[in-house]
Tab-separated table of C-alpha atoms and ligand atoms in Angstrom:
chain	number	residue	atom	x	y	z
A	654	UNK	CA	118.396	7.820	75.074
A	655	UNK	CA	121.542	7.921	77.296
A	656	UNK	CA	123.120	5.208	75.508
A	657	UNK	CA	121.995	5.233	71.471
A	658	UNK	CA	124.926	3.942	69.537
A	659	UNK	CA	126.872	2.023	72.440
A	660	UNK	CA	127.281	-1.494	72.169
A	661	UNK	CA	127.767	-3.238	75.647
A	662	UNK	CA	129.356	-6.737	77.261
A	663	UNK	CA	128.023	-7.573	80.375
A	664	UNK	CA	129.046	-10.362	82.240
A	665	UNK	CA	126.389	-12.499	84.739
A	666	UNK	CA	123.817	-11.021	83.380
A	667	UNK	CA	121.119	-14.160	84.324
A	668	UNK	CA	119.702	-12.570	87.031
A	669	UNK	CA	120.202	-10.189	90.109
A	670	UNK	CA	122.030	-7.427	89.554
A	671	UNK	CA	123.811	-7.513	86.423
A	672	UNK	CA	119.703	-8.768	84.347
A	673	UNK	CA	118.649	-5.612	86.317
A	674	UNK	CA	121.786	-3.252	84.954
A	675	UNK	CA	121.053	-5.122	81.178
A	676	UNK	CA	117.457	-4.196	81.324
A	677	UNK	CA	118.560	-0.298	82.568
A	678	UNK	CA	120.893	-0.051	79.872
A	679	UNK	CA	118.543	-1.444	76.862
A	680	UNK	CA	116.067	0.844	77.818
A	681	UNK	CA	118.447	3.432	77.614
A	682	UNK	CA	119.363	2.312	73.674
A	683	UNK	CA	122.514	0.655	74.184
A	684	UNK	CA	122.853	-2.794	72.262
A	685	UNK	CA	124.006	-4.746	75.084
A	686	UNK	CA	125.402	-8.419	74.755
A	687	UNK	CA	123.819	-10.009	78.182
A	688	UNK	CA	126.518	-13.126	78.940
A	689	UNK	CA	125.718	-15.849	81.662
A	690	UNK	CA	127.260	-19.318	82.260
A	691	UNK	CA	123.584	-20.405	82.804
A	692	UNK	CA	121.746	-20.197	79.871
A	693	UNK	CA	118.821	-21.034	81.238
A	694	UNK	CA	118.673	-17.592	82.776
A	695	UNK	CA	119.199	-16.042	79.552
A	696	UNK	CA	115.615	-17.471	78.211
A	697	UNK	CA	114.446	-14.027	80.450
A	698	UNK	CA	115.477	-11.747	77.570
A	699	UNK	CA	113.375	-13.350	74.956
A	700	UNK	CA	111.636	-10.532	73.323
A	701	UNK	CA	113.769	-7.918	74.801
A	702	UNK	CA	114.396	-5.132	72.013
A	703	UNK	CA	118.105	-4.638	71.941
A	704	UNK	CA	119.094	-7.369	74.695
A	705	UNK	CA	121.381	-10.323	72.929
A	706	UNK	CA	121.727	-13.086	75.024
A	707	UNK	CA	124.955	-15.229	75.117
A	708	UNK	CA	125.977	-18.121	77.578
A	709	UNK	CA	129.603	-17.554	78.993
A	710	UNK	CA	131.600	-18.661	81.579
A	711	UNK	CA	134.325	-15.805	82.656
A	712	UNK	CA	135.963	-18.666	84.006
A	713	UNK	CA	137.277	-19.857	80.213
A	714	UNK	CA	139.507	-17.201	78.332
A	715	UNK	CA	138.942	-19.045	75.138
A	716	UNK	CA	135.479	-18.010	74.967
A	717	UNK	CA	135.520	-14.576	76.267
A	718	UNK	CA	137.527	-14.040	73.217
A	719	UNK	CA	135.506	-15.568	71.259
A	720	UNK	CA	132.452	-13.694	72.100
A	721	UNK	CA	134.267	-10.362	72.205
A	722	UNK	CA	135.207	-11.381	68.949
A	723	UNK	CA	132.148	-10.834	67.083
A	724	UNK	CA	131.085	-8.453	68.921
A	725	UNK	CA	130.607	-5.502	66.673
A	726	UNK	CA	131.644	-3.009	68.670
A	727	UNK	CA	132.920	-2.649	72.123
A	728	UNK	CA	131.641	0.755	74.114
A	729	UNK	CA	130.866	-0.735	77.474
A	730	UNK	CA	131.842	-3.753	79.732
A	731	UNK	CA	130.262	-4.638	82.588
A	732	UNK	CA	132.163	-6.902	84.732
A	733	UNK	CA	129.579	-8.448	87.071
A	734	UNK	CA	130.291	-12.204	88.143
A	735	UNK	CA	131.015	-12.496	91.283
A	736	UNK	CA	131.100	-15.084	94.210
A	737	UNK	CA	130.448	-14.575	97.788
A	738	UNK	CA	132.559	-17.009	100.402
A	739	UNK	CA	131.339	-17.179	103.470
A	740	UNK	CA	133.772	-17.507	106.819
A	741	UNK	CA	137.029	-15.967	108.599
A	742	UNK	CA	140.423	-16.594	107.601
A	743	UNK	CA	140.291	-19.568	109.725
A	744	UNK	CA	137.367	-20.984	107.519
A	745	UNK	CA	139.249	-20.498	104.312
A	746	UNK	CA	140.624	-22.867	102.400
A	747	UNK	CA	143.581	-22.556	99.052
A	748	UNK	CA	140.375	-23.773	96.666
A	749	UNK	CA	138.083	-21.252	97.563
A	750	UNK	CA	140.358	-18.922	97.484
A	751	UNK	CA	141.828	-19.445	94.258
A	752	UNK	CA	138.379	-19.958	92.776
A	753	UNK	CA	136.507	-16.774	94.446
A	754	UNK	CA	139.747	-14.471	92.798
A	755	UNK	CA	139.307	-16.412	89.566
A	756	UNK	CA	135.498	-15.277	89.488
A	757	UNK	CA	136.182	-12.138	91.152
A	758	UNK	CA	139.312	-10.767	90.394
A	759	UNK	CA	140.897	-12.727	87.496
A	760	UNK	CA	137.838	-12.832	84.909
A	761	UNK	CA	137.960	-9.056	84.935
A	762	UNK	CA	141.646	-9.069	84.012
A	763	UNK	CA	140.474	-11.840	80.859
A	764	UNK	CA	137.592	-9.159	79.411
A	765	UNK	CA	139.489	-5.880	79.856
A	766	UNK	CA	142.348	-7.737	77.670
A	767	UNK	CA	139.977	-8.873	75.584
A	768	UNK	CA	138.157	-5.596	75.220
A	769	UNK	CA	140.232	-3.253	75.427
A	770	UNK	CA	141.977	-3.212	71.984
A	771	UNK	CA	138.527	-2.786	70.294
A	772	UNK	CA	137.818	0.295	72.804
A	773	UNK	CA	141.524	1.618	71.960
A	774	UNK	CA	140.198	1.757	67.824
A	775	UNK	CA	136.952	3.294	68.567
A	776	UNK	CA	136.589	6.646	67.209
A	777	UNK	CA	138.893	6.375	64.147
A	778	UNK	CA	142.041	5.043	67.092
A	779	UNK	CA	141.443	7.784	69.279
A	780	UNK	CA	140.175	5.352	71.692
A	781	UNK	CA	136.655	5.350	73.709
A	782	UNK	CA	135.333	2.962	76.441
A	783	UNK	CA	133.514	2.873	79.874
A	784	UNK	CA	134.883	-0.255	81.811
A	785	UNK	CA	132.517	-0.818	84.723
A	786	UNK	CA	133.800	-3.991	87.461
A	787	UNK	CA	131.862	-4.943	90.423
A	788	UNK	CA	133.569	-4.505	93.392
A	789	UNK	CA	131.421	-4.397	96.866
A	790	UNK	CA	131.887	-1.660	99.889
A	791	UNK	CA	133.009	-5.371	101.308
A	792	UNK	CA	136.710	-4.744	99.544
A	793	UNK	CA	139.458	-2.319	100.714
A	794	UNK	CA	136.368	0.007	102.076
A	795	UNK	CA	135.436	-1.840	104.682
A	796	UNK	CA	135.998	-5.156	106.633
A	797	UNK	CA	132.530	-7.353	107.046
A	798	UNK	CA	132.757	-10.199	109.417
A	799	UNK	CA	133.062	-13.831	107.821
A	800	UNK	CA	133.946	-12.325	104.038
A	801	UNK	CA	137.502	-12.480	104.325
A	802	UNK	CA	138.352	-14.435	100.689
A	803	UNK	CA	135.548	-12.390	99.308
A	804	UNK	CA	136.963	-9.140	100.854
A	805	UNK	CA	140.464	-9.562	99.530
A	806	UNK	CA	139.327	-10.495	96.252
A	807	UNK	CA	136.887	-7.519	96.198
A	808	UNK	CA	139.869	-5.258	97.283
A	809	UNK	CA	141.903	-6.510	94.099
A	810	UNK	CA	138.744	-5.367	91.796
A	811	UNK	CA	138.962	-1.883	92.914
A	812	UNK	CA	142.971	-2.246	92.798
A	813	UNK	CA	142.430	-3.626	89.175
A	814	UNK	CA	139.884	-0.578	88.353
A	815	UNK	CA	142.726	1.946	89.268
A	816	UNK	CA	145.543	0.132	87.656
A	817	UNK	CA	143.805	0.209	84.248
A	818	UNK	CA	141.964	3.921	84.764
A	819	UNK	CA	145.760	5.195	84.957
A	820	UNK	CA	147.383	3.170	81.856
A	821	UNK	CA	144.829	4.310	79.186
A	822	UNK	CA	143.654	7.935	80.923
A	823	UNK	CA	144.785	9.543	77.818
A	824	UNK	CA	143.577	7.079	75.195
A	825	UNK	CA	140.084	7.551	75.704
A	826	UNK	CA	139.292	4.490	78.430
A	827	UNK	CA	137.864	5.154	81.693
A	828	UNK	CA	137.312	2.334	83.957
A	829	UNK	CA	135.406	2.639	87.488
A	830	UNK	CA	134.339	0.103	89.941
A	831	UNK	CA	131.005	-0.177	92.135
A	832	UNK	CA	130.904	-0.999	95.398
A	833	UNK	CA	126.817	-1.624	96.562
A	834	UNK	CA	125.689	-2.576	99.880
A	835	UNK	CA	123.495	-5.477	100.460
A	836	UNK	CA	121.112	-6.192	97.563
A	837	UNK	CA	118.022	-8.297	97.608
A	838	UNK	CA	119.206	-11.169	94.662
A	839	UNK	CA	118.845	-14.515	94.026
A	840	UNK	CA	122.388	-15.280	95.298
A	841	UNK	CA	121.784	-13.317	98.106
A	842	UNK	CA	118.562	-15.401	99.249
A	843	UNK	CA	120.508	-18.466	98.921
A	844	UNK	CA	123.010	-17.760	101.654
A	845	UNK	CA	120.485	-16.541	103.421
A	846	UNK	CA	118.429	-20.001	102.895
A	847	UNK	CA	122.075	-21.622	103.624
A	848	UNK	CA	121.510	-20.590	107.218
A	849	UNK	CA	120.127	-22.670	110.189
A	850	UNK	CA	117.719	-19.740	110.460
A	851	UNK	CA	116.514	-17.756	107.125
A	852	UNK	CA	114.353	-15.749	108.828
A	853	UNK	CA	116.992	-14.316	111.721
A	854	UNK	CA	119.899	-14.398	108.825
A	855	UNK	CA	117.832	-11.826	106.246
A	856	UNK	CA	117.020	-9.700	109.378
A	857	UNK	CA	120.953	-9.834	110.101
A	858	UNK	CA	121.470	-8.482	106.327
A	859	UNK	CA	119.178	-5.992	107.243
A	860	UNK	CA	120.162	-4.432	110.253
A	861	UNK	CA	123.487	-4.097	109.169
A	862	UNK	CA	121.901	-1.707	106.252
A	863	UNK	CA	121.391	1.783	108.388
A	864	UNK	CA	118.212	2.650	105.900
A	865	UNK	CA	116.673	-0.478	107.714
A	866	UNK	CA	116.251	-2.497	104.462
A	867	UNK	CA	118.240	-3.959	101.263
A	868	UNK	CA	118.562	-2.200	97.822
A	869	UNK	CA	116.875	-4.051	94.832
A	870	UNK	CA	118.675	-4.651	91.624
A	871	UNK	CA	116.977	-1.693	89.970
A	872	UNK	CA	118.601	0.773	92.453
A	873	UNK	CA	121.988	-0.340	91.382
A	874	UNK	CA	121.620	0.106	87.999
A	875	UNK	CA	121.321	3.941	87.156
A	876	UNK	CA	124.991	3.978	88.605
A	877	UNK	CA	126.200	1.408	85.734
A	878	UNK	CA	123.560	3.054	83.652
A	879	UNK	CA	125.680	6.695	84.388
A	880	UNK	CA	129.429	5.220	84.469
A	881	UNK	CA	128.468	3.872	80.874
A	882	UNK	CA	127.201	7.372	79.014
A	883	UNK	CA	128.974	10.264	78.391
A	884	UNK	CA	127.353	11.644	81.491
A	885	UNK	CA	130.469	10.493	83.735
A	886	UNK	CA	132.838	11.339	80.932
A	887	UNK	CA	135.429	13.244	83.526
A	888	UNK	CA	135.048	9.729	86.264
A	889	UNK	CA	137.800	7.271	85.881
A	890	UNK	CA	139.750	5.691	88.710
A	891	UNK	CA	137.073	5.722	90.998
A	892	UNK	CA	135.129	2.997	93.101
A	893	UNK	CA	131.052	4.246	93.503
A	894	UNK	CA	129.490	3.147	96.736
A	895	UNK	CA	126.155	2.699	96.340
A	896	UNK	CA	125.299	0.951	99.721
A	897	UNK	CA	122.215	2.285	101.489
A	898	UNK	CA	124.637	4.207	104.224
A	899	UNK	CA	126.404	1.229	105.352
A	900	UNK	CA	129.871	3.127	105.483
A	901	UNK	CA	128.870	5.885	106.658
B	2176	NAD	P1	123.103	-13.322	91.430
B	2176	NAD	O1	123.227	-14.655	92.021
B	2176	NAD	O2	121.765	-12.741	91.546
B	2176	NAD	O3	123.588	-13.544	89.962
B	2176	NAD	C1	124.846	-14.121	89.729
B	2176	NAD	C2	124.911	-14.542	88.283
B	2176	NAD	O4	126.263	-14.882	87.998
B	2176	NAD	C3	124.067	-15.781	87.973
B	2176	NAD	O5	123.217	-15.465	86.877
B	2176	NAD	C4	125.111	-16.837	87.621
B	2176	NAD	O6	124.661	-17.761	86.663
B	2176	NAD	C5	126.242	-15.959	87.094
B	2176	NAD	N1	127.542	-16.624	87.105
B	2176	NAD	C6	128.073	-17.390	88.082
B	2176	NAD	N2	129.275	-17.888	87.688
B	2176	NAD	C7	129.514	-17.388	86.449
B	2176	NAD	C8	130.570	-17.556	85.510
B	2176	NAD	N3	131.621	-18.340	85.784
B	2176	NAD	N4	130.481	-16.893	84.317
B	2176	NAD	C9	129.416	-16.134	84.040
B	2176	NAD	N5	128.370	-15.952	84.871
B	2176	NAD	C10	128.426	-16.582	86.065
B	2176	NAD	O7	124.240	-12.317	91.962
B	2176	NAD	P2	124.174	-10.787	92.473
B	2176	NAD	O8	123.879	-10.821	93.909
B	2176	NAD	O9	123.379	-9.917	91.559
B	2176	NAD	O10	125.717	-10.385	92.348
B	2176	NAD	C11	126.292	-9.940	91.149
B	2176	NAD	C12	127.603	-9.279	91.498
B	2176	NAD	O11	127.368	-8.224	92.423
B	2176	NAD	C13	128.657	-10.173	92.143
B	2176	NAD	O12	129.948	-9.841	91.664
B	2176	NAD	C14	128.546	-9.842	93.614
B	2176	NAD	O13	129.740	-10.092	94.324
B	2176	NAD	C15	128.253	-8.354	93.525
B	2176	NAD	N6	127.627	-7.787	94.713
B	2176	NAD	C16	126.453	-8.290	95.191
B	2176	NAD	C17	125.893	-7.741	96.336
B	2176	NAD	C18	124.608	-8.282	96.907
B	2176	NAD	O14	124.304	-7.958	98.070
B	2176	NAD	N7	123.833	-9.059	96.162
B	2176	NAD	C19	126.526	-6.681	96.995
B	2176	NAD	C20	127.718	-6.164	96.478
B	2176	NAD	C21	128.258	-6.739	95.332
């Protein structure tokens, strides 16, 4: 049990990846805390030994302090909401914008603030925490066509991750980003279903993935499962493709 005695937030944690990452890290004895603005989604983790569901929206400071709050104990976060735009810089407008870095980027600035003081009293004040943000090899690794808002905002995750890694390196707080390639989700299937053609736009995820096919949830979460244990103990600073060779 990689995880016995940790006590994790994770963020979007309905479905797709960051359901897939809750389930990892459960099974791996953590008490995790699965948040989702849809609470609907949440019904999935009836029955699940050491899953506690909790709607939230990372959109609404109040209650991401609220929920941090009672939270026991802090050990992990998992920053996962996220929102994908779709277009060029001549497709974007100032609202999508400002709402993809207020899902993306600013929501992970609200739960590290809110976290981070219970991570800095763990172990008697020494301080002890595993921050974990989504970013996306779509970010300041590599330029995809028509993600330009999500791209930038991505970019600012991974800028965030460093920021923070270097502040509390000697108080016992590491904080890494991911970066996966294209992953088989439920958000992902709607944009593809947003397309004239669903069957031409998931073979147009696909061939831009060189192992000819798209990662499932489960295959991104033994990365979050590893940047939460002790196992990654010397990582901080750092952004983790996981991406199926697509920057190669
Ligand atoms: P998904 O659609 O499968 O799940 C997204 C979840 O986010 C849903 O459960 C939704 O209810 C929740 N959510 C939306 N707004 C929220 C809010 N304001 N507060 C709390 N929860 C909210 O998504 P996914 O594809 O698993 O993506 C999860 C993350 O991974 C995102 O940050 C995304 O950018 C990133 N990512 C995805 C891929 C991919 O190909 N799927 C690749 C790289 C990075």
């Amino acid at each position: 049990m990689r995880l016995a005695g940790k006590t994790a937030l994770v963020t979007a944690a309905g479905q797709g990846i960051g359901r897939a990452c809750v389930l990892a890290m459960a099974a791996e004895g953590a008490e995790v805390w699965a948040t989702d603005v849809n609470p609907k989604l949440l019904d999935g983790y009836d029955g699940v030994a050491g899953v506690r569901a909790v709607p939230l929206d990372v959109l609404d400071k109040a209650a991401i302090a609220r929920v941090v709050q009672v939270m026991p104990r802090v050990d992990v976060l998992f920053n996962c909401a996220g929102f994908v735009h779709n277009g060029t810089v001549l497709q974007a407008s100032d609202a999508d914008w400002e709402f993809a870095f207020q899902l993306n980027a600013r929501a992970q600035f609200w739960t590290i603030q809110a976290v981070l003081p219970r991570m800095l009293a763990n172990d008697e004040g020494r301080g002890r925490g595993s921050i974990i943000n989504m970013a996306s090899v779509c970010s300041s690794i590599k330029g995809l066509p028509n993600r330009f808002i999500y791209g930038a905002s991505k970019a600012a995750v991974i800028g965030l991750t460093k920021s923070v890694a270097a502040d509390f390196v000697g108080q016992g707080i590491r904080c890494n980003a991911i970066c996966p390639g294209t992953v088989d989700t439920p958000s992902l299937q709607d944009r593809i279903n947003a397309h004239d053609d669903p069957v031409a736009a998931r073979k147009a995820f696909i061939a831009r993935q060189p192992m000819g096919r798209l990662a499932t949830a489960e295959e991104i979460a033994p990365l979050v499962v590893y940047l939460a244990s002790e196992e990654s103990v010397f990582a901080t600073g750092q952004a983790f493709a996981v991406d199926g060779g697509i920057t190669i």
